[in-house]
Amino acid sequence: MAVEGRRDDWLEVRTPCDTIMWVDGRTVAFTPTPTRPGSDRGRPGGLADAVVVLDPGHGGPNRGATGPGGLAEPAVNLDIARRAADLLRTSHTVDWGSGVIGTGQGTGAVGTVWLTRTAGPEDADYEAGLLFRTRVADMAGADALVSIHNNADPDGPYDGPGSEVFYSVTSDESRRLAGILMEEFRRSFSTFDIDWVGDTDAGAKYRLRSDGTTDYYGILRNAGVPAVITEGAYISNPAEEALLGTVEFRQAYAEAIYRALIRFLTTPDPGSFFTEPYERFVEAGRGDPLPTCQIPVQP
Ligand SMILES: [Zn+2]
């Protein structure tokens, strides 16, 4: 649940099904919005004051893409998000030349790391609407919202990882984060020698609605904070589905997200691998909760 407002003891909350309800604030435990000295980059608290929200894509009846071997997005995306959260929540050393992450105190922990889908029934495999996901990030005052996905329907074989990161056309910071994420995906994934697939315009890119001015994806359109959608690998490609089934690759995916967020939060790096997307005519699946959406009950 995300708290939208309060009146006396009552909390107005948005459910993962994107409905609004009122609950008695005296009967529930809730996590207060992180407080910090300021919302600008360069604040004295550094990473300790930073707020990151990770959004594992899909869940419940909303399955996203499924590989030919049956591996589906919700559990894979959640596992990657949890691994990235674990990395962000503790100090590490990072060899920025090689990308190797070790134990140590060189890079501090990020103060607040939230997941939009975490505890709950069926190991957090429940549906969550796009507005709910963005409201969690907005109300946390997040420095970044990373929506974690894997892809389907490539154009064909690709010379290396066909990773994509979508950014919002209305946010320079979203675009910068997408470019940094692309650099870290290439670094993490290029060590895996398999038959990759991809779109000819793979890279850091945007997608517009037919009005030609607003973002096509609801997460990017609705978020009030810098948001991106990662499409790290093609779960529809048997070779990449097999990779996504391994701990090694999911950890490499999480490490790419970790390094990208640390760079985004602590450097002015501009990112790269920006591409000009070609026009898409096929409608992607909508992110609205199904009419059967069930509000998860905490175990
Ligand atoms: Zn997806």
XYZ file of C-alpha atoms and ligand atoms in Angstrom:
300
model
C 0.000 0.000 0.000
C 1.137 3.545 -0.658
C -0.176 6.329 1.588
C -1.675 9.113 -0.545
C -3.078 11.275 2.238
C -4.366 11.364 5.803
C -7.358 12.730 7.661
C -7.125 12.525 11.461
C -6.311 8.893 12.245
C -7.301 7.688 8.771
C -4.898 6.967 5.961
C -5.877 7.227 2.311
C -3.940 4.412 0.632
C -3.440 3.274 -2.950
C -3.542 -0.514 -3.199
C -1.368 -2.491 -5.616
C -4.589 -2.918 -7.642
C -4.564 0.879 -8.088
C -7.760 1.326 -6.071
C -8.066 3.838 -3.205
C -9.137 2.801 0.282
C -9.162 4.353 3.749
C -7.601 2.437 6.628
C -7.478 3.187 10.348
C -3.933 4.447 10.889
C -4.007 3.233 14.503
C -4.361 -0.372 13.401
C -1.566 -0.630 10.843
C 2.208 -0.376 10.889
C 3.569 1.816 8.128
C 6.988 2.948 6.981
C 7.342 6.729 7.128
C 8.623 8.572 4.068
C 12.397 8.953 4.337
C 13.417 12.339 5.713
C 16.652 13.956 4.664
C 18.314 17.351 4.639
C 17.505 18.199 1.029
C 16.454 16.681 -2.217
C 19.291 18.060 -4.348
C 22.299 16.143 -5.555
C 25.396 16.931 -3.550
C 23.529 16.992 -0.263
C 25.905 16.462 2.664
C 24.602 13.025 3.568
C 25.700 11.540 0.217
C 24.663 7.950 -0.407
C 23.398 7.606 3.168
C 20.652 10.109 2.296
C 19.909 8.670 -1.143
C 16.607 6.939 -1.894
C 16.280 4.274 -4.596
C 13.120 2.372 -5.584
C 13.462 -0.859 -7.540
C 10.374 -2.131 -9.363
C 10.307 -5.830 -10.306
C 8.160 -5.857 -13.451
C 4.846 -7.791 -13.687
C 3.478 -10.286 -11.111
C 0.340 -12.313 -10.418
C -1.804 -12.846 -13.525
C 0.290 -10.202 -15.333
C 3.033 -12.568 -16.542
C 4.955 -10.305 -18.928
C 7.168 -12.293 -21.315
C 7.715 -16.046 -20.934
C 10.601 -17.995 -22.460
C 10.193 -21.085 -24.640
C 11.301 -23.185 -21.652
C 8.660 -21.652 -19.385
C 10.770 -19.146 -17.440
C 8.578 -16.070 -16.827
C 9.432 -12.463 -16.059
C 7.854 -11.953 -12.588
C 10.124 -14.276 -10.571
C 13.268 -13.469 -12.584
C 12.711 -9.701 -12.306
C 12.039 -10.010 -8.555
C 15.194 -12.060 -7.953
C 17.310 -9.506 -9.829
C 15.694 -6.652 -7.860
C 16.394 -8.384 -4.542
C 20.027 -8.979 -5.505
C 20.444 -5.326 -6.516
C 18.784 -4.179 -3.274
C 21.152 -6.366 -1.227
C 24.130 -4.775 -2.979
C 22.816 -1.226 -2.513
C 22.013 -1.692 1.178
C 25.605 -2.476 2.212
C 29.073 -0.968 1.697
C 31.334 -2.369 -1.000
C 34.564 -1.761 -2.815
C 34.218 -1.261 -6.557
C 37.090 -1.565 -9.026
C 35.722 0.888 -11.588
C 38.249 -0.262 -14.159
C 37.099 -3.883 -14.167
C 33.679 -3.480 -12.572
C 34.497 -6.055 -9.890
C 32.533 -5.517 -6.667
C 34.121 -6.659 -3.408
C 33.545 -6.487 0.319
C 34.802 -3.350 2.047
C 34.006 0.234 2.899
C 34.980 2.130 -0.264
C 31.443 2.831 -1.472
C 28.871 3.415 1.246
C 25.403 1.960 1.527
C 22.407 3.697 -0.024
C 20.290 4.887 2.899
C 16.863 3.867 1.617
C 16.144 1.101 -0.897
C 12.525 0.093 -1.454
C 11.007 -2.545 -3.697
C 7.508 -2.048 -5.112
C 6.843 -5.792 -4.954
C 8.496 -7.599 -2.074
C 6.831 -9.609 0.719
C 3.419 -11.205 0.291
C 1.657 -14.325 -0.900
C 3.261 -16.675 -3.426
C 6.654 -15.088 -2.796
C 5.474 -11.626 -3.825
C 4.039 -12.898 -7.108
C 1.044 -10.563 -7.111
C -0.230 -7.936 -9.468
C 0.690 -4.281 -9.043
C -0.587 -1.381 -11.138
C 1.647 1.143 -12.839
C 0.305 4.067 -10.819
C 0.906 2.189 -7.574
C 4.497 1.474 -8.616
C 5.217 5.101 -9.474
C 3.443 6.460 -6.384
C 5.737 4.405 -4.148
C 8.732 6.117 -5.779
C 7.109 9.563 -5.742
C 6.184 9.364 -2.081
C 9.633 8.112 -1.144
C 11.037 11.175 -2.931
C 13.276 8.705 -4.778
C 16.433 9.802 -6.571
C 15.755 7.029 -9.072
C 13.081 4.467 -9.969
C 14.385 1.432 -11.869
C 11.702 -0.840 -13.346
C 13.345 -4.214 -14.022
C 12.212 -6.279 -17.017
C 13.384 -8.740 -19.636
C 12.514 -8.616 -23.294
C 10.750 -10.499 -26.106
C 10.274 -10.151 -29.870
C 13.751 -9.125 -31.100
C 14.439 -8.148 -34.710
C 17.007 -10.960 -35.008
C 20.536 -12.063 -34.078
C 22.683 -9.357 -32.467
C 26.439 -8.976 -32.162
C 26.607 -8.933 -28.355
C 23.975 -8.289 -25.680
C 20.860 -6.593 -27.101
C 20.075 -4.817 -23.828
C 17.727 -1.820 -23.901
C 16.941 0.871 -21.341
C 13.957 3.165 -21.873
C 14.036 6.694 -20.486
C 11.486 9.485 -20.184
C 11.625 12.213 -22.837
C 10.695 14.749 -20.164
C 13.644 14.032 -17.831
C 17.326 14.645 -18.560
C 18.210 12.678 -15.429
C 16.161 9.686 -16.594
C 18.054 9.803 -19.902
C 21.421 10.034 -18.131
C 20.598 7.066 -15.884
C 19.557 5.031 -18.949
C 22.886 5.754 -20.656
C 24.881 4.756 -17.570
C 22.820 1.584 -17.198
C 23.558 0.689 -20.827
C 27.298 1.012 -20.193
C 27.083 -1.244 -17.153
C 24.862 -3.816 -18.920
C 27.375 -4.060 -21.770
C 30.177 -4.485 -19.250
C 28.335 -7.152 -17.206
C 26.872 -9.152 -20.090
C 29.646 -9.071 -22.700
C 31.546 -11.718 -20.728
C 28.797 -14.248 -21.554
C 29.549 -15.767 -24.961
C 26.193 -16.905 -26.352
C 23.973 -16.343 -29.394
C 22.491 -12.957 -28.477
C 19.471 -11.377 -30.153
C 18.332 -7.771 -30.283
C 16.557 -4.935 -32.035
C 18.556 -2.952 -34.589
C 18.006 0.159 -32.436
C 19.074 -1.492 -29.141
C 20.507 0.926 -26.602
C 19.291 3.741 -24.368
C 16.118 4.945 -26.036
C 12.663 6.458 -25.648
C 9.260 5.512 -26.973
C 6.428 7.962 -27.576
C 2.662 7.630 -27.722
C 0.950 8.402 -30.998
C 0.647 12.056 -29.885
C 4.409 12.235 -30.531
C 5.215 14.073 -27.300
C 4.446 11.936 -24.228
C 6.088 8.724 -23.062
C 4.469 5.515 -24.234
C 5.181 3.562 -21.035
C 3.020 4.407 -18.027
C 5.864 4.003 -15.522
C 7.869 6.689 -17.324
C 4.838 8.906 -18.046
C 3.522 8.882 -14.478
C 6.687 8.933 -12.368
C 7.535 12.290 -10.794
C 11.136 11.159 -10.212
C 13.858 10.035 -12.679
C 12.625 6.631 -13.902
C 13.879 4.037 -16.378
C 12.758 0.633 -17.670
C 15.512 -1.954 -18.101
C 15.154 -4.734 -20.668
C 18.417 -6.509 -19.858
C 18.076 -9.733 -21.860
C 15.633 -11.526 -24.177
C 13.816 -14.155 -22.151
C 12.192 -15.241 -25.445
C 15.614 -16.311 -26.800
C 16.449 -19.889 -25.640
C 20.122 -19.025 -25.047
C 19.247 -15.936 -22.988
C 16.441 -17.727 -21.146
C 19.034 -20.314 -20.086
C 21.292 -17.495 -18.860
C 18.458 -15.837 -16.945
C 17.937 -19.186 -15.214
C 21.412 -19.000 -13.674
C 22.430 -17.241 -10.464
C 25.594 -15.996 -12.202
C 23.713 -14.023 -14.832
C 21.057 -12.654 -12.491
C 23.854 -11.497 -10.168
C 25.648 -9.879 -13.124
C 22.363 -8.085 -13.995
C 22.039 -6.884 -10.383
C 25.679 -5.762 -10.272
C 25.142 -3.691 -13.419
C 22.169 -1.956 -11.764
C 24.218 -1.426 -8.595
C 27.211 0.153 -10.352
C 24.953 2.284 -12.551
C 23.018 3.674 -9.577
C 26.197 4.437 -7.597
C 27.600 6.292 -10.619
C 24.297 8.077 -11.199
C 24.155 9.207 -7.553
C 27.798 10.229 -7.149
C 29.102 11.404 -10.566
C 27.978 13.643 -13.458
C 28.653 10.801 -15.971
C 26.503 11.387 -19.078
C 26.083 7.740 -20.160
C 26.253 6.473 -23.741
C 24.760 3.979 -26.227
C 21.905 6.394 -26.988
C 20.026 5.342 -30.124
C 17.299 6.886 -32.267
C 14.357 4.485 -32.041
C 12.462 3.529 -35.154
C 8.694 3.844 -35.084
C 6.749 1.014 -33.417
C 3.269 0.177 -34.617
C 2.598 -2.914 -32.505
C 0.874 -2.053 -29.257
C 2.624 -3.372 -26.144
C 0.549 -4.945 -23.399
C -1.096 -2.434 -21.111
C 0.021 -2.223 -17.504
C -3.424 -1.756 -16.020
C -4.341 -4.300 -13.336
C -6.727 -6.979 -14.545
C -10.303 -6.814 -13.225
C -9.414 -9.899 -11.178
C -6.565 -8.090 -9.370
C -6.360 -9.242 -5.733
C -4.972 -7.023 -3.024
C -2.151 -9.062 -1.426
C -2.453 -10.022 2.240
C 0.770 -9.988 4.207
C 1.607 -13.466 5.558
Zn 8.324 -6.854 -18.824
